[in-house]
Amino acid sequence: MKKVIAIIISLIMVFSLSATAFASIGHNHTITIYNANEGYEYTAYQIFSGDLSSDGVLSNIEWGEGVDGAALLAELQTHAEYASCTDAAGVAVVLSAANSMDDPRAVAFAEIAAKHVVEANGVDSVRDGVTGHYTISPLEDGYYIVINETIPEGQPNTTVSRYILEVVRDIAVTHKGTFPTVEKKILENGNPVDTNEASVGEDVIFQITGTIPTTIDTYLTYYYAFTDTLSKGLTYNDDMVITVNGVDVTEYFYIEASAYDAVNGTSIYAGIQDILALELLTSPSVGEITHATQVIITYSAELNENAVVAAEGNPNKVRLEYDNNPNEEGEPTLPPPNPDKPVPTEPIGITPEDEVRTYVTELTILKKDGAGNSLKGAEFTLSGEAVNTVIVTRETFYEVEAGTGDYWKLLDGTYTGTAPEFDDPATGDVDEDTSHAYASLTPDYKLGTVTELIEKTESVEVKAFVGEDGYVTFTGLGAGHYILTESVTPAGFNTIDPIEFTIEFNPATGLFSAGDNNWILVETDNTLYAEIINVAGNTLPSTGGIGTTLFYIAGGILFAGALIFLVTKKRMSE
């Protein structure tokens, strides 16, 4: 019987136990469950009773008051190993053949016993508001199955549990639970990372890994579903692939992506009603679903024009929902391809969210003349292998509805805030007409910041003019080597030499840097800034200027010299 007792004690389901014995008076004992989470409810049912000897051994085992012994025995007798059992003692003998708590016979007994408890004879737990511990008392000598059927909703890593304990003294157990986990990574050149950088228009590859709990053998079916959230800066490419034990089982998962929202991004659901049913597949053959099984999801998303520049980056997070009630009945059935959306079991466990981030930056350029004044009229060409889609921002005049603007456009292509004047013969104001210089006689233009989305060409370059204020911003840049060329130079100024520069990224901090480019500053908001100065060209002599005067003076001197030479020569000849 001592061996039987040892086996029963080992029938611990879902919980990893840390038990401490305490002295008690008489035969009324207390189970204390250490669990800091509020909202659980535990109930203890006596399944075996007996006589407690002076050395603490329970003998003469019979069915306890917390279980319908007849019904339990009847169901046990339908299994070959219990077919000859006629009472609780006989069942104990069969259980003595089990080697450990993971033995299939031990697991099967606990599952069946949980179905035949007498709810009226259960003893419920009480939570201590100060310590947070749960206590169950008073309990007579015996063996109890403690079932946790109520858990707090909305909290991560919660699970419905059951386990069997010998109660012949006060004991304490620690609720440690076992849960699946989920981890998200970005695949950067095949390497899993938590942060990366990208250019707008570039694809980012994500990998999600879900695990299976150590207690998976206690479940008959197991609901398993991921909810992935892409922020507004990422556009899902609808290319998800799901593998289990390395086998592609995408078609057996229900996958649903919400429509892209420029504020909330995209939510992707990928779930299966019963992941254990995949064991029934023969082609492809997934094999056994065990604690070592990994569920791996890969997909890609494009960094789009709504991406957050620098700052907190563009997050992408995932959580896993899972079945946490091993007490539910059911049998695996062959999973259908392209299934309907799974209906989750109740209650559901939820893992904490795991998050990764993708960063992107921008370069703002201020064009200045040699005196430090803002200079408009230049066009820059940005090229390099890292150039994808670039968002260009600059200040410019733009056309609005006739007469609703603040500026008039002149024939020379410039703009003015002064209205044209017209001759008025009635008042004698003539020769005042300035309208001949205007392209528009009504204020049809406003001055403001405009944003233009420029896609790279086959030559991997984008072009953009500097704004009226001398600024132009290239947004959507990732790490890489770039070349900035002045493709149009303001009139009267020399064209600058092409400028090569490198943008670097530190994945540990999420910060960009300019490498060895001292002319580029890294701003506090993790963006880049630079000033580029144009120098005025050399001025050649012009008609009527000092150049011709010099010619006149030099010619006069030569003429006077020749005249003096001739006069002197004539006098000498006389």
Coordinates of C-alpha atoms in Angstrom, one line a residue, residues 191-559:
N191 CA 19.1 36.3 -38.5
P192 CA 16.3 36.8 -35.9
V193 CA 16.4 40.3 -34.3
D194 CA 14.1 42.4 -32.3
T195 CA 14.7 45.7 -34.1
N196 CA 15.7 46.6 -37.6
E197 CA 15.7 49.5 -40.1
A198 CA 14.2 49.7 -43.5
S199 CA 13.5 52.1 -46.3
V200 CA 9.9 53.0 -47.3
G201 CA 8.9 50.5 -49.9
E202 CA 11.1 47.7 -48.5
D203 CA 9.7 44.4 -47.3
V204 CA 10.3 43.3 -43.7
I205 CA 10.2 39.6 -42.9
F206 CA 8.6 38.4 -39.7
Q207 CA 8.9 35.1 -37.9
I208 CA 6.6 34.0 -35.0
T209 CA 7.3 30.9 -32.9
G210 CA 4.7 29.3 -30.7
T211 CA 5.4 26.5 -28.3
I212 CA 3.3 23.7 -26.8
P213 CA 2.8 23.3 -23.0
T214 CA 4.4 20.4 -21.1
T215 CA 0.9 19.2 -20.2
I216 CA -0.3 18.7 -23.8
D217 CA -0.8 15.0 -23.1
T218 CA -3.6 15.8 -20.6
Y219 CA -5.7 17.4 -23.4
L220 CA -7.9 15.6 -25.8
T221 CA -8.3 18.7 -28.1
Y222 CA -6.3 21.9 -28.0
Y223 CA -7.5 25.3 -29.4
Y224 CA -4.5 27.4 -30.7
A225 CA -4.6 30.8 -32.3
F226 CA -2.4 33.8 -33.0
T227 CA -3.5 37.5 -33.1
D228 CA -0.9 39.6 -34.8
T229 CA -1.1 43.4 -35.0
L230 CA 0.7 45.5 -37.6
S231 CA 1.0 49.2 -37.0
K232 CA -0.1 51.7 -39.7
G233 CA 3.4 51.9 -41.1
L234 CA 3.3 48.3 -42.3
T235 CA 1.2 46.8 -45.1
Y236 CA 0.6 43.0 -44.9
N237 CA 1.7 41.2 -48.1
D238 CA -0.7 38.3 -47.6
D239 CA 2.0 35.6 -47.8
M240 CA 1.7 33.8 -44.5
V241 CA 3.2 30.3 -44.2
I242 CA 2.6 28.1 -41.1
T243 CA 4.7 25.0 -40.2
V244 CA 4.2 22.5 -37.4
N245 CA 7.2 20.2 -36.7
G246 CA 8.7 21.7 -39.9
V247 CA 5.8 20.6 -42.1
D248 CA 3.8 23.2 -44.0
V249 CA 0.2 23.1 -42.7
T250 CA -0.9 26.6 -43.8
E251 CA -4.1 25.2 -45.5
Y252 CA -5.3 23.7 -42.2
F253 CA -5.2 27.1 -40.3
Y254 CA -7.9 29.8 -40.7
I255 CA -6.2 33.0 -41.6
E256 CA -8.0 36.3 -41.7
A257 CA -6.5 39.8 -42.1
S258 CA -8.5 43.0 -41.5
A259 CA -8.6 45.7 -44.1
Y260 CA -5.6 48.1 -43.8
D261 CA -6.4 51.2 -41.7
A262 CA -4.2 54.3 -41.9
V263 CA -4.7 54.8 -38.2
N264 CA -4.9 51.4 -36.6
G265 CA -3.0 49.3 -39.1
T266 CA -3.9 45.7 -39.7
S267 CA -4.9 42.8 -37.5
I268 CA -4.1 39.2 -38.6
Y269 CA -5.7 36.1 -37.0
A270 CA -4.3 32.7 -37.6
G271 CA -5.9 29.8 -35.7
I272 CA -6.8 26.2 -35.6
Q273 CA -9.7 24.6 -33.7
D274 CA -7.6 21.6 -32.6
I275 CA -3.9 21.5 -33.2
L276 CA -3.8 17.9 -31.9
A277 CA -5.9 16.9 -34.9
L278 CA -2.9 17.5 -37.1
E279 CA -1.5 14.2 -35.8
L280 CA -4.1 12.4 -37.9
L281 CA -2.7 13.8 -41.2
T282 CA -0.9 11.3 -43.3
S283 CA 0.0 13.5 -46.2
P284 CA 1.7 15.6 -45.1
S285 CA 2.7 13.7 -42.0
V286 CA 3.1 16.1 -39.0
G287 CA 3.9 13.4 -36.5
E288 CA 3.2 13.7 -32.8
I289 CA 2.4 17.0 -31.2
T290 CA 4.5 17.2 -28.0
H291 CA 6.1 19.8 -25.8
A292 CA 9.0 19.9 -28.2
T293 CA 6.7 20.9 -31.1
Q294 CA 7.1 24.4 -32.6
V295 CA 4.5 26.3 -34.6
I296 CA 6.4 28.7 -36.8
I297 CA 4.7 31.5 -38.9
T298 CA 6.6 33.6 -41.4
Y299 CA 5.2 36.4 -43.5
S300 CA 6.3 39.8 -44.8
A301 CA 5.0 43.4 -44.7
E302 CA 6.0 46.5 -46.7
L303 CA 7.1 49.6 -44.9
N304 CA 4.7 52.2 -46.3
E305 CA 4.4 56.0 -46.5
N306 CA 2.5 56.1 -43.2
A307 CA 5.5 54.8 -41.3
V308 CA 6.4 56.6 -38.2
V309 CA 9.8 58.3 -38.8
A310 CA 12.4 57.7 -36.2
A311 CA 10.8 58.3 -32.7
E312 CA 9.3 55.1 -31.3
G313 CA 9.6 53.2 -34.7
N314 CA 6.9 51.0 -36.2
P315 CA 5.8 48.2 -33.8
N316 CA 4.6 44.8 -34.7
K317 CA 3.2 42.6 -31.9
V318 CA 1.6 39.2 -31.4
R319 CA -0.2 37.2 -28.7
L320 CA -1.2 33.6 -28.5
E321 CA -4.6 32.3 -27.3
Y322 CA -4.8 28.7 -26.2
D323 CA -7.0 26.1 -24.6
N324 CA -6.4 26.0 -20.8
N325 CA -9.0 23.5 -19.7
P326 CA -7.8 19.9 -19.7
N327 CA -11.1 18.8 -18.2
E328 CA -13.0 19.3 -21.4
E329 CA -14.1 16.3 -23.4
G330 CA -13.7 15.7 -27.1
E331 CA -11.9 13.6 -29.6
P332 CA -9.6 14.8 -32.4
T333 CA -11.0 14.6 -35.9
L334 CA -9.2 14.9 -39.2
P335 CA -8.8 18.7 -39.8
P336 CA -10.3 20.0 -43.0
P337 CA -8.3 22.2 -45.4
N338 CA -9.4 25.8 -45.6
P339 CA -11.5 25.5 -42.4
D340 CA -14.0 27.9 -41.0
K341 CA -13.0 30.3 -38.2
P342 CA -12.4 28.3 -35.0
V343 CA -14.7 28.7 -32.1
P344 CA -12.5 29.1 -29.0
T345 CA -13.1 27.0 -25.9
E346 CA -13.9 28.5 -22.6
P347 CA -12.0 29.7 -20.8
I348 CA -9.1 30.8 -23.0
G349 CA -5.5 31.4 -21.9
I350 CA -3.6 34.4 -23.4
T351 CA 0.1 34.9 -23.5
P352 CA 1.7 38.3 -22.9
E353 CA 2.3 40.2 -26.2
D354 CA 5.7 40.0 -27.8
E355 CA 6.8 43.0 -29.9
V356 CA 9.4 43.9 -32.5
R357 CA 10.1 47.3 -34.1
T358 CA 11.2 48.6 -37.5
Y359 CA 12.8 52.1 -37.8
V360 CA 13.1 54.5 -40.7
T361 CA 14.6 58.0 -40.8
E362 CA 14.8 61.2 -42.9
L363 CA 17.4 63.7 -44.1
T364 CA 16.5 67.4 -44.1
I365 CA 18.8 69.7 -46.2
L366 CA 19.0 73.5 -45.9
K367 CA 20.4 75.2 -49.1
K368 CA 22.3 78.4 -48.3
D369 CA 24.4 80.9 -50.2
G370 CA 27.8 82.1 -49.1
A371 CA 26.3 84.8 -46.9
G372 CA 24.2 82.3 -44.9
N373 CA 20.9 83.1 -46.6
S374 CA 18.4 80.5 -47.6
L375 CA 18.7 79.7 -51.3
K376 CA 16.0 78.3 -53.5
G377 CA 16.1 77.0 -57.1
A378 CA 18.4 73.9 -56.6
E379 CA 17.4 70.4 -57.5
F380 CA 19.0 67.4 -55.8
T381 CA 19.2 63.9 -57.0
L382 CA 19.5 61.2 -54.3
S383 CA 20.8 57.9 -55.4
G384 CA 22.1 54.7 -53.8
E385 CA 21.2 51.0 -53.4
A386 CA 19.2 51.8 -50.2
V387 CA 16.9 54.2 -52.0
N388 CA 13.3 52.9 -52.4
T389 CA 10.2 55.0 -52.3
V390 CA 11.1 58.4 -50.9
I391 CA 8.7 61.0 -49.5
V392 CA 9.9 64.5 -50.4
T393 CA 8.7 67.5 -48.3
R394 CA 9.3 71.1 -49.3
E395 CA 7.8 74.6 -49.1
T396 CA 6.3 75.7 -52.4
F397 CA 3.6 77.8 -54.1
Y398 CA 0.6 75.7 -55.1
E399 CA -2.5 76.5 -57.1
V400 CA -5.9 76.7 -55.4
E401 CA -9.4 77.8 -56.5
A402 CA -9.2 81.1 -58.5
G403 CA -9.3 84.1 -56.2
T404 CA -8.9 82.1 -52.9
G405 CA -5.2 82.2 -52.6
D406 CA -2.7 84.7 -51.1
Y407 CA -0.3 85.1 -54.0
W408 CA -0.3 86.0 -57.7
K409 CA 2.0 84.3 -60.2
L410 CA 4.2 86.5 -62.4
L411 CA 5.2 85.8 -66.0
D412 CA 8.8 85.2 -65.0
G413 CA 7.7 82.3 -62.8
T414 CA 8.0 84.0 -59.5
Y415 CA 5.1 84.9 -57.1
T416 CA 4.1 88.1 -55.3
G417 CA 1.7 89.0 -52.6
T418 CA 1.0 92.4 -54.2
A419 CA -2.1 92.7 -56.4
P420 CA -1.7 94.0 -59.9
E421 CA -2.6 97.7 -60.6
F422 CA -4.6 99.0 -63.5
D423 CA -4.9 102.5 -65.2
D424 CA -7.9 104.5 -64.2
P425 CA -8.6 107.3 -66.8
A426 CA -11.5 108.5 -64.7
T427 CA -9.2 109.6 -61.9
G428 CA -6.3 110.5 -64.1
D429 CA -4.2 107.6 -62.9
V430 CA -2.6 106.4 -66.1
D431 CA 0.7 104.6 -66.8
E432 CA 0.1 102.7 -63.5
D433 CA -0.8 99.4 -65.1
T434 CA 1.4 96.5 -63.8
S435 CA -0.9 93.7 -64.9
H436 CA 1.2 93.0 -68.0
A437 CA 3.8 91.3 -65.7
Y438 CA 1.2 89.0 -64.1
A439 CA 0.4 85.4 -65.2
S440 CA -2.8 85.5 -63.1
L441 CA -4.8 88.6 -62.3
T442 CA -6.4 87.0 -59.2
P443 CA -4.7 85.4 -56.2
D444 CA -4.7 81.8 -57.2
Y445 CA -1.8 80.5 -55.2
K446 CA -0.9 79.7 -51.6
L447 CA 2.5 79.1 -50.0
G448 CA 2.8 75.9 -47.9
T449 CA 4.5 72.6 -47.3
V450 CA 3.7 69.9 -49.8
T451 CA 4.6 66.2 -49.7
E452 CA 5.3 64.2 -52.8
L453 CA 5.8 60.4 -53.0
I454 CA 8.6 59.6 -55.4
E455 CA 9.3 56.0 -56.4
K456 CA 12.8 55.1 -57.4
T457 CA 13.6 54.7 -61.0
E458 CA 15.6 51.8 -62.5
S459 CA 18.7 53.9 -61.9
V460 CA 17.9 53.9 -58.2
E461 CA 17.5 57.6 -57.7
V462 CA 15.0 60.3 -56.9
K463 CA 14.9 64.0 -57.7
A464 CA 13.5 66.9 -55.7
F465 CA 13.7 70.7 -55.8
V466 CA 14.5 72.8 -52.7
G467 CA 11.6 74.7 -51.4
E468 CA 11.0 78.4 -51.3
D469 CA 12.5 78.5 -47.8
G470 CA 15.6 76.6 -48.9
Y471 CA 14.6 73.3 -47.3
V472 CA 13.9 69.9 -48.7
T473 CA 13.4 66.7 -46.7
F474 CA 14.0 63.1 -48.0
T475 CA 11.8 60.8 -45.8
G476 CA 11.8 57.0 -45.8
L477 CA 15.5 56.3 -45.6
G478 CA 17.1 53.3 -44.1
A479 CA 20.7 52.5 -43.4
G480 CA 23.0 52.5 -46.4
H481 CA 25.4 54.4 -48.7
Y482 CA 24.0 57.4 -50.6
I483 CA 25.1 60.0 -53.1
L484 CA 23.6 63.5 -53.3
T485 CA 24.1 65.3 -56.5
E486 CA 23.1 68.9 -57.4
S487 CA 21.3 68.3 -60.7
V488 CA 20.0 71.9 -61.1
T489 CA 22.0 74.8 -59.7
P490 CA 20.6 78.2 -58.9
A491 CA 21.5 80.9 -61.4
G492 CA 24.7 82.6 -60.6
F493 CA 26.1 79.9 -58.4
N494 CA 28.6 77.1 -58.8
T495 CA 27.4 73.5 -58.8
I496 CA 28.7 71.6 -55.8
D497 CA 30.6 68.4 -56.1
P498 CA 28.6 65.2 -55.5
I499 CA 28.4 64.3 -51.8
E500 CA 28.7 60.7 -50.7
F501 CA 27.4 59.8 -47.2
T502 CA 26.5 56.8 -45.1
I503 CA 23.5 56.3 -42.7
E504 CA 24.1 53.7 -40.0
F505 CA 21.7 52.0 -37.5
N506 CA 22.3 50.6 -34.1
P507 CA 19.7 47.8 -33.5
A508 CA 20.5 47.7 -29.7
T509 CA 19.3 51.3 -29.3
G510 CA 17.1 51.9 -32.4
L511 CA 19.2 55.0 -33.2
F512 CA 20.5 56.2 -36.5
S513 CA 23.9 57.8 -37.0
A514 CA 25.8 59.5 -39.8
G515 CA 28.9 57.4 -39.7
D516 CA 32.0 59.5 -40.5
N517 CA 30.0 62.3 -42.2
N518 CA 30.7 65.3 -40.0
W519 CA 28.6 67.6 -42.1
I520 CA 25.4 65.6 -41.1
L521 CA 24.0 66.2 -37.7
V522 CA 21.8 63.7 -35.8
E523 CA 18.9 65.4 -34.3
T524 CA 17.4 64.5 -30.9
D525 CA 14.4 63.0 -32.6
N526 CA 16.7 60.5 -34.4
T527 CA 16.5 62.3 -37.8
L528 CA 19.3 63.7 -39.8
Y529 CA 20.1 67.4 -40.8
A530 CA 22.6 69.1 -43.1
E531 CA 23.4 72.5 -44.6
I532 CA 24.8 72.8 -48.1
I533 CA 26.3 76.1 -49.3
N534 CA 26.6 77.3 -52.9
V535 CA 29.2 79.8 -53.7
A536 CA 28.6 82.5 -56.4
G537 CA 30.4 82.1 -59.7
N538 CA 33.2 84.4 -61.0
T539 CA 31.8 87.5 -62.8
L540 CA 33.3 88.3 -66.3
P541 CA 33.7 91.9 -67.5
S542 CA 30.5 93.3 -69.0
T543 CA 29.9 96.0 -71.7
G544 CA 30.1 99.5 -70.2
G545 CA 31.9 98.2 -67.1
I546 CA 35.3 98.7 -65.7
G547 CA 36.7 96.3 -68.2
T548 CA 36.2 98.6 -71.2
T549 CA 37.4 101.6 -69.1
L550 CA 40.6 99.8 -68.6
F551 CA 40.9 99.3 -72.3
Y552 CA 40.3 103.0 -73.0
I553 CA 42.9 104.1 -70.5
A554 CA 45.5 101.6 -71.8
G555 CA 44.7 102.7 -75.4
G556 CA 45.1 106.4 -74.5
I557 CA 48.4 105.8 -72.8
L558 CA 49.7 103.9 -75.9
F559 CA 48.4 106.7 -78.2

